[in-house]
Amino acid sequence: MAGILDVPKPRINCSMLSQYLNKAVCFVGCVEKVHPTGKTFSVSDGEGKSATVELNEPLEEELSGIVEVIGMVSNRGAIMATTYNMLRDEKGIPFDMELYNEALKVIHDFPQHYPFEVAASG
C-alpha cells in the first residue's frame, strides 16, 4: 500500500478540516504557538483560524513562520503530522497567507480543474 507521502493530498484550511477526517491532507499555516513538550503546535490559516498539529516525536528545531504540514486529520480535527517543512521567505518576499487561502477556495470551488484523486494505472 502506498504511504501518505506517495498519494495525492488535498490542500485545506481550518474550515475544511471536518470534511477530511481520517484522510491525508496538506495544510499550510503560520506557526502560532509551540507546546513546551515540542510534540504539538498550533498554526493559523489565511482566515486567521487555528488548527492543532500533533507530532510523533518532539521537535528538534525551533519552529516559526510559515509551515507546510502533511498528515492525517484525526477525529478531533487535529492534524497528525507525518512530515512538515518550514517555508522560508524567498528573497525577502513574505508568503501571502491570504492569497494562498483565496487559491484554496478556487481549487475547491472547481474540483473538475484541480483533481486530488488520481486513478491508479494498472
mmCIF file of N, CA and C in Angstrom:
data_model
loop_
_atom_site.group_PDB
_atom_site.id
_atom_site.type_symbol
_atom_site.label_atom_id
_atom_site.label_comp_id
_atom_site.label_asym_id
_atom_site.label_seq_id
_atom_site.Cartn_x
_atom_site.Cartn_y
_atom_site.Cartn_z
ATOM 1 N N MET A 1 0.845 -1.189 0.000
ATOM 2 C CA MET A 1 0.000 0.000 0.000
ATOM 3 C C MET A 1 0.882 1.242 0.000
ATOM 4 N N ALA A 2 0.488 2.260 -0.752
ATOM 5 C CA ALA A 2 1.262 3.493 -0.846
ATOM 6 C C ALA A 2 1.201 4.260 0.470
ATOM 7 N N GLY A 3 2.316 4.904 0.810
ATOM 8 C CA GLY A 3 2.363 5.703 2.020
ATOM 9 C C GLY A 3 1.720 7.055 1.803
ATOM 10 N N ILE A 4 1.538 7.784 2.891
ATOM 11 C CA ILE A 4 0.878 9.087 2.848
ATOM 12 C C ILE A 4 1.608 10.071 1.936
ATOM 13 N N LEU A 5 2.922 9.946 1.847
ATOM 14 C CA LEU A 5 3.679 10.862 1.014
ATOM 15 C C LEU A 5 3.591 10.515 -0.469
ATOM 16 N N ASP A 6 3.111 9.309 -0.788
ATOM 17 C CA ASP A 6 3.067 8.838 -2.169
ATOM 18 C C ASP A 6 1.726 9.049 -2.852
ATOM 19 N N VAL A 7 0.737 9.529 -2.120
ATOM 20 C CA VAL A 7 -0.597 9.685 -2.691
ATOM 21 C C VAL A 7 -0.958 11.174 -2.780
ATOM 22 N N PRO A 8 -1.845 11.532 -3.722
ATOM 23 C CA PRO A 8 -2.288 12.934 -3.802
ATOM 24 C C PRO A 8 -3.014 13.333 -2.524
ATOM 25 N N LYS A 9 -2.784 14.565 -2.092
ATOM 26 C CA LYS A 9 -3.416 15.064 -0.879
ATOM 27 C C LYS A 9 -4.051 16.412 -1.167
ATOM 28 N N PRO A 10 -5.295 16.613 -0.735
ATOM 29 C CA PRO A 10 -5.905 17.925 -0.928
ATOM 30 C C PRO A 10 -5.244 18.956 -0.012
ATOM 31 N N ARG A 11 -5.137 20.165 -0.502
ATOM 32 C CA ARG A 11 -4.664 21.286 0.316
ATOM 33 C C ARG A 11 -5.899 21.875 0.971
ATOM 34 N N ILE A 12 -5.833 22.076 2.287
ATOM 35 C CA ILE A 12 -7.013 22.536 3.016
ATOM 36 C C ILE A 12 -6.650 23.675 3.970
ATOM 37 N N ASN A 13 -7.710 24.328 4.496
ATOM 38 C CA ASN A 13 -7.541 25.286 5.577
ATOM 39 C C ASN A 13 -8.380 24.806 6.763
ATOM 40 N N CYS A 14 -8.446 25.579 7.819
ATOM 41 C CA CYS A 14 -9.135 25.135 9.037
ATOM 42 C C CYS A 14 -10.616 24.838 8.826
ATOM 43 N N SER A 15 -11.286 25.642 8.009
ATOM 44 C CA SER A 15 -12.719 25.434 7.810
ATOM 45 C C SER A 15 -13.018 24.123 7.081
ATOM 46 N N MET A 16 -12.010 23.514 6.462
ATOM 47 C CA MET A 16 -12.204 22.267 5.713
ATOM 48 C C MET A 16 -11.814 21.023 6.512
ATOM 49 N N LEU A 17 -11.249 21.187 7.700
ATOM 50 C CA LEU A 17 -10.749 20.045 8.474
ATOM 51 C C LEU A 17 -11.816 18.970 8.676
ATOM 52 N N SER A 18 -13.032 19.371 9.055
ATOM 53 C CA SER A 18 -14.071 18.391 9.369
ATOM 54 C C SER A 18 -14.486 17.559 8.152
ATOM 55 N N GLN A 19 -14.226 18.057 6.946
ATOM 56 C CA GLN A 19 -14.569 17.310 5.728
ATOM 57 C C GLN A 19 -13.535 16.228 5.406
ATOM 58 N N TYR A 20 -12.394 16.260 6.090
ATOM 59 C CA TYR A 20 -11.301 15.349 5.749
ATOM 60 C C TYR A 20 -10.861 14.490 6.935
ATOM 61 N N LEU A 21 -11.783 14.173 7.840
ATOM 62 C CA LEU A 21 -11.445 13.315 8.976
ATOM 63 C C LEU A 21 -10.905 11.981 8.479
ATOM 64 N N ASN A 22 -9.813 11.537 9.084
ATOM 65 C CA ASN A 22 -9.158 10.271 8.749
ATOM 66 C C ASN A 22 -8.640 10.219 7.315
ATOM 67 N N LYS A 23 -8.348 11.384 6.743
ATOM 68 C CA LYS A 23 -7.795 11.435 5.394
ATOM 69 C C LYS A 23 -6.480 12.209 5.407
ATOM 70 N N ALA A 24 -5.634 11.902 4.426
ATOM 71 C CA ALA A 24 -4.355 12.598 4.283
ATOM 72 C C ALA A 24 -4.607 13.979 3.694
ATOM 73 N N VAL A 25 -3.923 14.989 4.236
ATOM 74 C CA VAL A 25 -4.082 16.363 3.773
ATOM 75 C C VAL A 25 -2.740 17.085 3.766
ATOM 76 N N CYS A 26 -2.742 18.230 3.099
ATOM 77 C CA CYS A 26 -1.619 19.151 3.133
ATOM 78 C C CYS A 26 -2.166 20.473 3.676
ATOM 79 N N PHE A 27 -1.548 20.990 4.725
ATOM 80 C CA PHE A 27 -2.011 22.212 5.378
ATOM 81 C C PHE A 27 -0.848 23.194 5.455
ATOM 82 N N VAL A 28 -1.074 24.420 5.007
ATOM 83 C CA VAL A 28 -0.058 25.462 5.117
ATOM 84 C C VAL A 28 -0.595 26.519 6.071
ATOM 85 N N GLY A 29 0.213 26.872 7.070
ATOM 86 C CA GLY A 29 -0.214 27.873 8.037
ATOM 87 C C GLY A 29 0.969 28.540 8.714
ATOM 88 N N CYS A 30 0.651 29.541 9.504
ATOM 89 C CA CYS A 30 1.657 30.291 10.248
ATOM 90 C C CYS A 30 1.730 29.740 11.670
ATOM 91 N N VAL A 31 2.919 29.380 12.111
ATOM 92 C CA VAL A 31 3.095 28.831 13.459
ATOM 93 C C VAL A 31 2.727 29.908 14.470
ATOM 94 N N GLU A 32 1.802 29.572 15.358
ATOM 95 C CA GLU A 32 1.348 30.499 16.387
ATOM 96 C C GLU A 32 2.009 30.206 17.724
ATOM 97 N N LYS A 33 1.961 28.929 18.123
ATOM 98 C CA LYS A 33 2.470 28.557 19.441
ATOM 99 C C LYS A 33 2.949 27.116 19.414
ATOM 100 N N VAL A 34 4.103 26.875 20.022
ATOM 101 C CA VAL A 34 4.632 25.519 20.150
ATOM 102 C C VAL A 34 4.493 25.114 21.610
ATOM 103 N N HIS A 35 3.918 23.930 21.846
ATOM 104 C CA HIS A 35 3.762 23.423 23.212
ATOM 105 C C HIS A 35 5.137 23.166 23.807
ATOM 106 N N PRO A 36 5.312 23.393 25.108
ATOM 107 C CA PRO A 36 6.624 23.181 25.745
ATOM 108 C C PRO A 36 7.218 21.781 25.531
ATOM 109 N N THR A 37 6.376 20.772 25.348
ATOM 110 C CA THR A 37 6.887 19.418 25.114
ATOM 111 C C THR A 37 7.468 19.274 23.707
ATOM 112 N N GLY A 38 7.094 20.184 22.799
ATOM 113 C CA GLY A 38 7.550 20.105 21.415
ATOM 114 C C GLY A 38 6.803 19.067 20.597
ATOM 115 N N LYS A 39 5.749 18.467 21.162
ATOM 116 C CA LYS A 39 5.018 17.426 20.437
ATOM 117 C C LYS A 39 3.752 17.942 19.759
ATOM 118 N N THR A 40 3.372 19.184 20.058
ATOM 119 C CA THR A 40 2.241 19.801 19.368
ATOM 120 C C THR A 40 2.546 21.272 19.113
ATOM 121 N N PHE A 41 1.904 21.798 18.083
ATOM 122 C CA PHE A 41 1.968 23.233 17.851
ATOM 123 C C PHE A 41 0.686 23.672 17.159
ATOM 124 N N SER A 42 0.376 24.952 17.281
ATOM 125 C CA SER A 42 -0.815 25.472 16.619
ATOM 126 C C SER A 42 -0.397 26.338 15.448
ATOM 127 N N VAL A 43 -1.211 26.294 14.399
ATOM 128 C CA VAL A 43 -0.963 27.071 13.191
ATOM 129 C C VAL A 43 -2.243 27.817 12.831
ATOM 130 N N SER A 44 -2.094 28.995 12.247
ATOM 131 C CA SER A 44 -3.263 29.733 11.775
ATOM 132 C C SER A 44 -3.249 29.743 10.253
ATOM 133 N N ASP A 45 -4.445 29.706 9.678
ATOM 134 C CA ASP A 45 -4.557 29.697 8.226
ATOM 135 C C ASP A 45 -4.767 31.112 7.700
ATOM 136 N N GLY A 46 -5.073 31.248 6.423
ATOM 137 C CA GLY A 46 -5.253 32.550 5.801
ATOM 138 C C GLY A 46 -6.490 33.292 6.240
ATOM 139 N N GLU A 47 -7.381 32.609 6.980
ATOM 140 C CA GLU A 47 -8.564 33.258 7.530
ATOM 141 C C GLU A 47 -8.382 33.616 8.996
ATOM 142 N N GLY A 48 -7.200 33.300 9.547
ATOM 143 C CA GLY A 48 -6.928 33.588 10.954
ATOM 144 C C GLY A 48 -7.441 32.536 11.920
ATOM 145 N N LYS A 49 -7.969 31.425 11.404
ATOM 146 C CA LYS A 49 -8.447 30.334 12.258
ATOM 147 C C LYS A 49 -7.275 29.429 12.604
ATOM 148 N N SER A 50 -7.358 28.769 13.764
ATOM 149 C CA SER A 50 -6.242 27.942 14.234
ATOM 150 C C SER A 50 -6.542 26.455 14.174
ATOM 151 N N ALA A 51 -5.483 25.685 13.947
ATOM 152 C CA ALA A 51 -5.538 24.222 13.963
ATOM 153 C C ALA A 51 -4.382 23.722 14.811
ATOM 154 N N THR A 52 -4.553 22.536 15.367
ATOM 155 C CA THR A 52 -3.500 21.910 16.158
ATOM 156 C C THR A 52 -2.811 20.844 15.328
ATOM 157 N N VAL A 53 -1.490 20.824 15.392
ATOM 158 C CA VAL A 53 -0.684 19.812 14.719
ATOM 159 C C VAL A 53 -0.020 18.966 15.795
ATOM 160 N N GLU A 54 -0.149 17.654 15.688
ATOM 161 C CA GLU A 54 0.462 16.733 16.651
ATOM 162 C C GLU A 54 1.568 15.951 15.962
ATOM 163 N N LEU A 55 2.690 15.809 16.665
ATOM 164 C CA LEU A 55 3.865 15.111 16.130
ATOM 165 C C LEU A 55 4.096 13.810 16.887
ATOM 166 N N ASN A 56 4.707 12.831 16.221
ATOM 167 C CA ASN A 56 5.069 11.577 16.878
ATOM 168 C C ASN A 56 6.274 11.761 17.789
ATOM 169 N N GLU A 57 7.190 12.617 17.364
ATOM 170 C CA GLU A 57 8.418 12.882 18.124
ATOM 171 C C GLU A 57 8.508 14.373 18.419
ATOM 172 N N PRO A 58 9.124 14.771 19.531
ATOM 173 C CA PRO A 58 9.285 16.197 19.818
ATOM 174 C C PRO A 58 10.132 16.894 18.746
ATOM 175 N N LEU A 59 9.854 18.169 18.560
ATOM 176 C CA LEU A 59 10.631 18.980 17.618
ATOM 177 C C LEU A 59 12.091 18.995 18.017
ATOM 178 N N GLU A 60 12.971 18.998 17.028
ATOM 179 C CA GLU A 60 14.408 19.082 17.289
ATOM 180 C C GLU A 60 14.962 20.415 16.818
ATOM 181 N N GLU A 61 14.059 21.310 16.369
ATOM 182 C CA GLU A 61 14.475 22.613 15.878
ATOM 183 C C GLU A 61 13.432 23.647 16.277
ATOM 184 N N GLU A 62 13.843 24.908 16.255
ATOM 185 C CA GLU A 62 12.892 25.970 16.519
ATOM 186 C C GLU A 62 11.963 26.084 15.324
ATOM 187 N N LEU A 63 10.688 26.219 15.592
ATOM 188 C CA LEU A 63 9.690 26.270 14.535
ATOM 189 C C LEU A 63 9.018 27.630 14.568
ATOM 190 N N SER A 64 9.034 28.331 13.431
ATOM 191 C CA SER A 64 8.386 29.634 13.355
ATOM 192 C C SER A 64 8.060 29.940 11.902
ATOM 193 N N GLY A 65 7.254 30.970 11.690
ATOM 194 C CA GLY A 65 6.907 31.388 10.341
ATOM 195 C C GLY A 65 5.891 30.464 9.689
ATOM 196 N N ILE A 66 5.997 30.357 8.382
ATOM 197 C CA ILE A 66 5.055 29.555 7.597
ATOM 198 C C ILE A 66 5.554 28.115 7.512
ATOM 199 N N VAL A 67 4.632 27.174 7.738
ATOM 200 C CA VAL A 67 4.986 25.759 7.700
ATOM 201 C C VAL A 67 3.954 24.997 6.873
ATOM 202 N N GLU A 68 4.443 24.025 6.099
ATOM 203 C CA GLU A 68 3.583 23.116 5.348
ATOM 204 C C GLU A 68 3.593 21.784 6.088
ATOM 205 N N VAL A 69 2.403 21.294 6.434
ATOM 206 C CA VAL A 69 2.274 20.050 7.191
ATOM 207 C C VAL A 69 1.549 19.026 6.333
ATOM 208 N N ILE A 70 2.088 17.823 6.263
ATOM 209 C CA ILE A 70 1.416 16.713 5.600
ATOM 210 C C ILE A 70 1.091 15.695 6.684
ATOM 211 N N GLY A 71 -0.174 15.301 6.737
ATOM 212 C CA GLY A 71 -0.582 14.360 7.771
ATOM 213 C C GLY A 71 -2.031 13.947 7.601
ATOM 214 N N MET A 72 -2.532 13.255 8.614
ATOM 215 C CA MET A 72 -3.909 12.774 8.638
ATOM 216 C C MET A 72 -4.706 13.623 9.618
ATOM 217 N N VAL A 73 -5.957 13.911 9.269
ATOM 218 C CA VAL A 73 -6.834 14.648 10.169
ATOM 219 C C VAL A 73 -7.454 13.646 11.136
ATOM 220 N N SER A 74 -7.269 13.876 12.426
ATOM 221 C CA SER A 74 -7.810 12.965 13.449
ATOM 222 C C SER A 74 -9.295 13.235 13.658
ATOM 223 N N ASN A 75 -9.958 12.346 14.398
ATOM 224 C CA ASN A 75 -11.379 12.523 14.719
ATOM 225 C C ASN A 75 -11.623 13.803 15.512
ATOM 226 N N ARG A 76 -10.602 14.280 16.206
ATOM 227 C CA ARG A 76 -10.711 15.508 16.998
ATOM 228 C C ARG A 76 -10.444 16.748 16.148
ATOM 229 N N GLY A 77 -10.102 16.563 14.878
ATOM 230 C CA GLY A 77 -9.841 17.691 13.998
ATOM 231 C C GLY A 77 -8.414 18.199 14.045
ATOM 232 N N ALA A 78 -7.542 17.489 14.762
ATOM 233 C CA ALA A 78 -6.122 17.849 14.776
ATOM 234 C C ALA A 78 -5.444 17.188 13.578
ATOM 235 N N ILE A 79 -4.318 17.740 13.178
ATOM 236 C CA ILE A 79 -3.554 17.150 12.081
ATOM 237 C C ILE A 79 -2.419 16.338 12.692
ATOM 238 N N MET A 80 -2.434 15.031 12.442
ATOM 239 C CA MET A 80 -1.388 14.132 12.927
ATOM 240 C C MET A 80 -0.287 14.151 11.869
ATOM 241 N N ALA A 81 0.749 14.925 12.125
ATOM 242 C CA ALA A 81 1.767 15.185 11.110
ATOM 243 C C ALA A 81 2.630 13.972 10.811
ATOM 244 N N THR A 82 2.817 13.714 9.530
ATOM 245 C CA THR A 82 3.789 12.731 9.068
ATOM 246 C C THR A 82 5.108 13.441 8.816
ATOM 247 N N THR A 83 4.994 14.638 8.249
ATOM 248 C CA THR A 83 6.170 15.459 7.981
ATOM 249 C C THR A 83 5.753 16.919 7.953
ATOM 250 N N TYR A 84 6.722 17.798 8.102
ATOM 251 C CA TYR A 84 6.465 19.227 7.965
ATOM 252 C C TYR A 84 7.683 19.877 7.317
ATOM 253 N N ASN A 85 7.450 21.048 6.745
ATOM 254 C CA ASN A 85 8.520 21.766 6.070
ATOM 255 C C ASN A 85 8.324 23.257 6.311
ATOM 256 N N MET A 86 9.323 23.925 6.855
ATOM 257 C CA MET A 86 9.232 25.373 7.022
ATOM 258 C C MET A 86 9.456 26.039 5.680
ATOM 259 N N LEU A 87 8.595 26.983 5.342
ATOM 260 C CA LEU A 87 8.717 27.719 4.084
ATOM 261 C C LEU A 87 9.377 29.060 4.385
ATOM 262 N N ARG A 88 10.557 29.232 3.897
ATOM 263 C CA ARG A 88 11.326 30.459 4.141
ATOM 264 C C ARG A 88 10.878 31.551 3.171
ATOM 265 N N ASP A 89 11.012 32.806 3.606
ATOM 266 C CA ASP A 89 10.752 33.927 2.702
ATOM 267 C C ASP A 89 11.739 33.856 1.552
ATOM 268 N N GLU A 90 11.215 33.950 0.355
ATOM 269 C CA GLU A 90 12.053 33.888 -0.836
ATOM 270 C C GLU A 90 12.510 35.294 -1.216
ATOM 271 N N LYS A 91 13.792 35.549 -1.102
ATOM 272 C CA LYS A 91 14.382 36.839 -1.479
ATOM 273 C C LYS A 91 13.656 38.005 -0.824
ATOM 274 N N GLY A 92 13.308 37.833 0.444
ATOM 275 C CA GLY A 92 12.670 38.907 1.198
ATOM 276 C C GLY A 92 11.189 39.093 0.918
ATOM 277 N N ILE A 93 10.612 38.224 0.089
ATOM 278 C CA ILE A 93 9.183 38.327 -0.217
ATOM 279 C C ILE A 93 8.432 37.369 0.707
ATOM 280 N N PRO A 94 7.610 37.900 1.619
ATOM 281 C CA PRO A 94 6.904 37.024 2.554
ATOM 282 C C PRO A 94 5.802 36.211 1.865
ATOM 283 N N PHE A 95 5.519 35.043 2.407
ATOM 284 C CA PHE A 95 4.447 34.188 1.907
ATOM 285 C C PHE A 95 3.121 34.862 2.236
ATOM 286 N N ASP A 96 2.248 34.993 1.263
ATOM 287 C CA ASP A 96 0.969 35.673 1.445
ATOM 288 C C ASP A 96 -0.112 34.650 1.794
ATOM 289 N N MET A 97 -0.404 34.509 3.101
ATOM 290 C CA MET A 97 -1.383 33.522 3.555
ATOM 291 C C MET A 97 -2.785 33.830 3.039
ATOM 292 N N GLU A 98 -3.151 35.105 2.953
ATOM 293 C CA GLU A 98 -4.487 35.446 2.471
ATOM 294 C C GLU A 98 -4.649 35.075 1.002
ATOM 295 N N LEU A 99 -3.632 35.324 0.203
ATOM 296 C CA LEU A 99 -3.675 34.957 -1.214
ATOM 297 C C LEU A 99 -3.710 33.431 -1.372
ATOM 298 N N TYR A 100 -2.919 32.732 -0.558
ATOM 299 C CA TYR A 100 -2.933 31.265 -0.572
ATOM 300 C C TYR A 100 -4.335 30.750 -0.251
ATOM 301 N N ASN A 101 -4.989 31.371 0.736
ATOM 302 C CA ASN A 101 -6.326 30.960 1.126
ATOM 303 C C ASN A 101 -7.320 31.173 -0.028
ATOM 304 N N GLU A 102 -7.167 32.271 -0.763
ATOM 305 C CA GLU A 102 -8.030 32.509 -1.923
ATOM 306 C C GLU A 102 -7.801 31.435 -2.990
ATOM 307 N N ALA A 103 -6.555 31.040 -3.181
ATOM 308 C CA ALA A 103 -6.251 29.970 -4.143
ATOM 309 C C ALA A 103 -6.910 28.659 -3.709
ATOM 310 N N LEU A 104 -6.908 28.373 -2.402
ATOM 311 C CA LEU A 104 -7.570 27.162 -1.902
ATOM 312 C C LEU A 104 -9.054 27.172 -2.250
ATOM 313 N N LYS A 105 -9.676 28.321 -2.083
ATOM 314 C CA LYS A 105 -11.102 28.423 -2.392
ATOM 315 C C LYS A 105 -11.360 28.117 -3.866
ATOM 316 N N VAL A 106 -10.527 28.649 -4.753
ATOM 317 C CA VAL A 106 -10.681 28.387 -6.188
ATOM 318 C C VAL A 106 -10.509 26.902 -6.474
ATOM 319 N N ILE A 107 -9.488 26.299 -5.888
ATOM 320 C CA ILE A 107 -9.222 24.867 -6.094
ATOM 321 C C ILE A 107 -10.421 24.027 -5.666
ATOM 322 N N HIS A 108 -11.007 24.372 -4.518
ATOM 323 C CA HIS A 108 -12.125 23.577 -4.009
ATOM 324 C C HIS A 108 -13.442 23.919 -4.697
ATOM 325 N N ASP A 109 -13.572 25.139 -5.238
ATOM 326 C CA ASP A 109 -14.796 25.510 -5.960
ATOM 327 C C ASP A 109 -14.849 24.900 -7.359
ATOM 328 N N PHE A 110 -13.689 24.544 -7.907
ATOM 329 C CA PHE A 110 -13.619 23.996 -9.265
ATOM 330 C C PHE A 110 -12.833 22.681 -9.268
ATOM 331 N N PRO A 111 -13.355 21.653 -8.586
ATOM 332 C CA PRO A 111 -12.613 20.389 -8.482
ATOM 333 C C PRO A 111 -12.382 19.702 -9.820
ATOM 334 N N GLN A 112 -13.213 19.997 -10.813
ATOM 335 C CA GLN A 112 -13.021 19.377 -12.119
ATOM 336 C C GLN A 112 -11.713 19.832 -12.766
ATOM 337 N N HIS A 113 -11.216 20.996 -12.378
ATOM 338 C CA HIS A 113 -9.966 21.515 -12.933
ATOM 339 C C HIS A 113 -8.758 21.212 -12.047
ATOM 340 N N TYR A 114 -9.015 20.861 -10.786
ATOM 341 C CA TYR A 114 -7.942 20.601 -9.833
ATOM 342 C C TYR A 114 -8.214 19.286 -9.102
ATOM 343 N N PRO A 115 -8.155 18.155 -9.802
ATOM 344 C CA PRO A 115 -8.488 16.875 -9.164
ATOM 345 C C PRO A 115 -7.424 16.442 -8.160
ATOM 346 N N PHE A 116 -7.884 15.963 -7.005
ATOM 347 C CA PHE A 116 -6.959 15.469 -5.982
ATOM 348 C C PHE A 116 -6.769 13.974 -6.114
ATOM 349 N N GLU A 117 -7.791 13.299 -6.580
ATOM 350 C CA GLU A 117 -7.720 11.852 -6.707
ATOM 351 C C GLU A 117 -7.195 11.502 -8.097
ATOM 352 N N VAL A 118 -6.186 10.672 -8.136
ATOM 353 C CA VAL A 118 -5.617 10.226 -9.406
ATOM 354 C C VAL A 118 -5.856 8.736 -9.519
ATOM 355 N N ALA A 119 -6.460 8.321 -10.600
ATOM 356 C CA ALA A 119 -6.748 6.901 -10.796
ATOM 357 C C ALA A 119 -5.430 6.126 -10.903
ATOM 358 N N ALA A 120 -5.380 5.012 -10.213
ATOM 359 C CA ALA A 120 -4.187 4.173 -10.266
ATOM 360 C C ALA A 120 -4.122 3.480 -11.631
ATOM 361 N N SER A 121 -2.983 3.566 -12.273
ATOM 362 C CA SER A 121 -2.852 2.885 -13.568
ATOM 363 C C SER A 121 -2.348 1.470 -13.345
ATOM 364 N N GLY A 122 -2.911 0.555 -14.118
ATOM 365 C CA GLY A 122 -2.698 -0.749 -13.808
ATOM 366 C C GLY A 122 -1.916 -1.764 -14.250
#
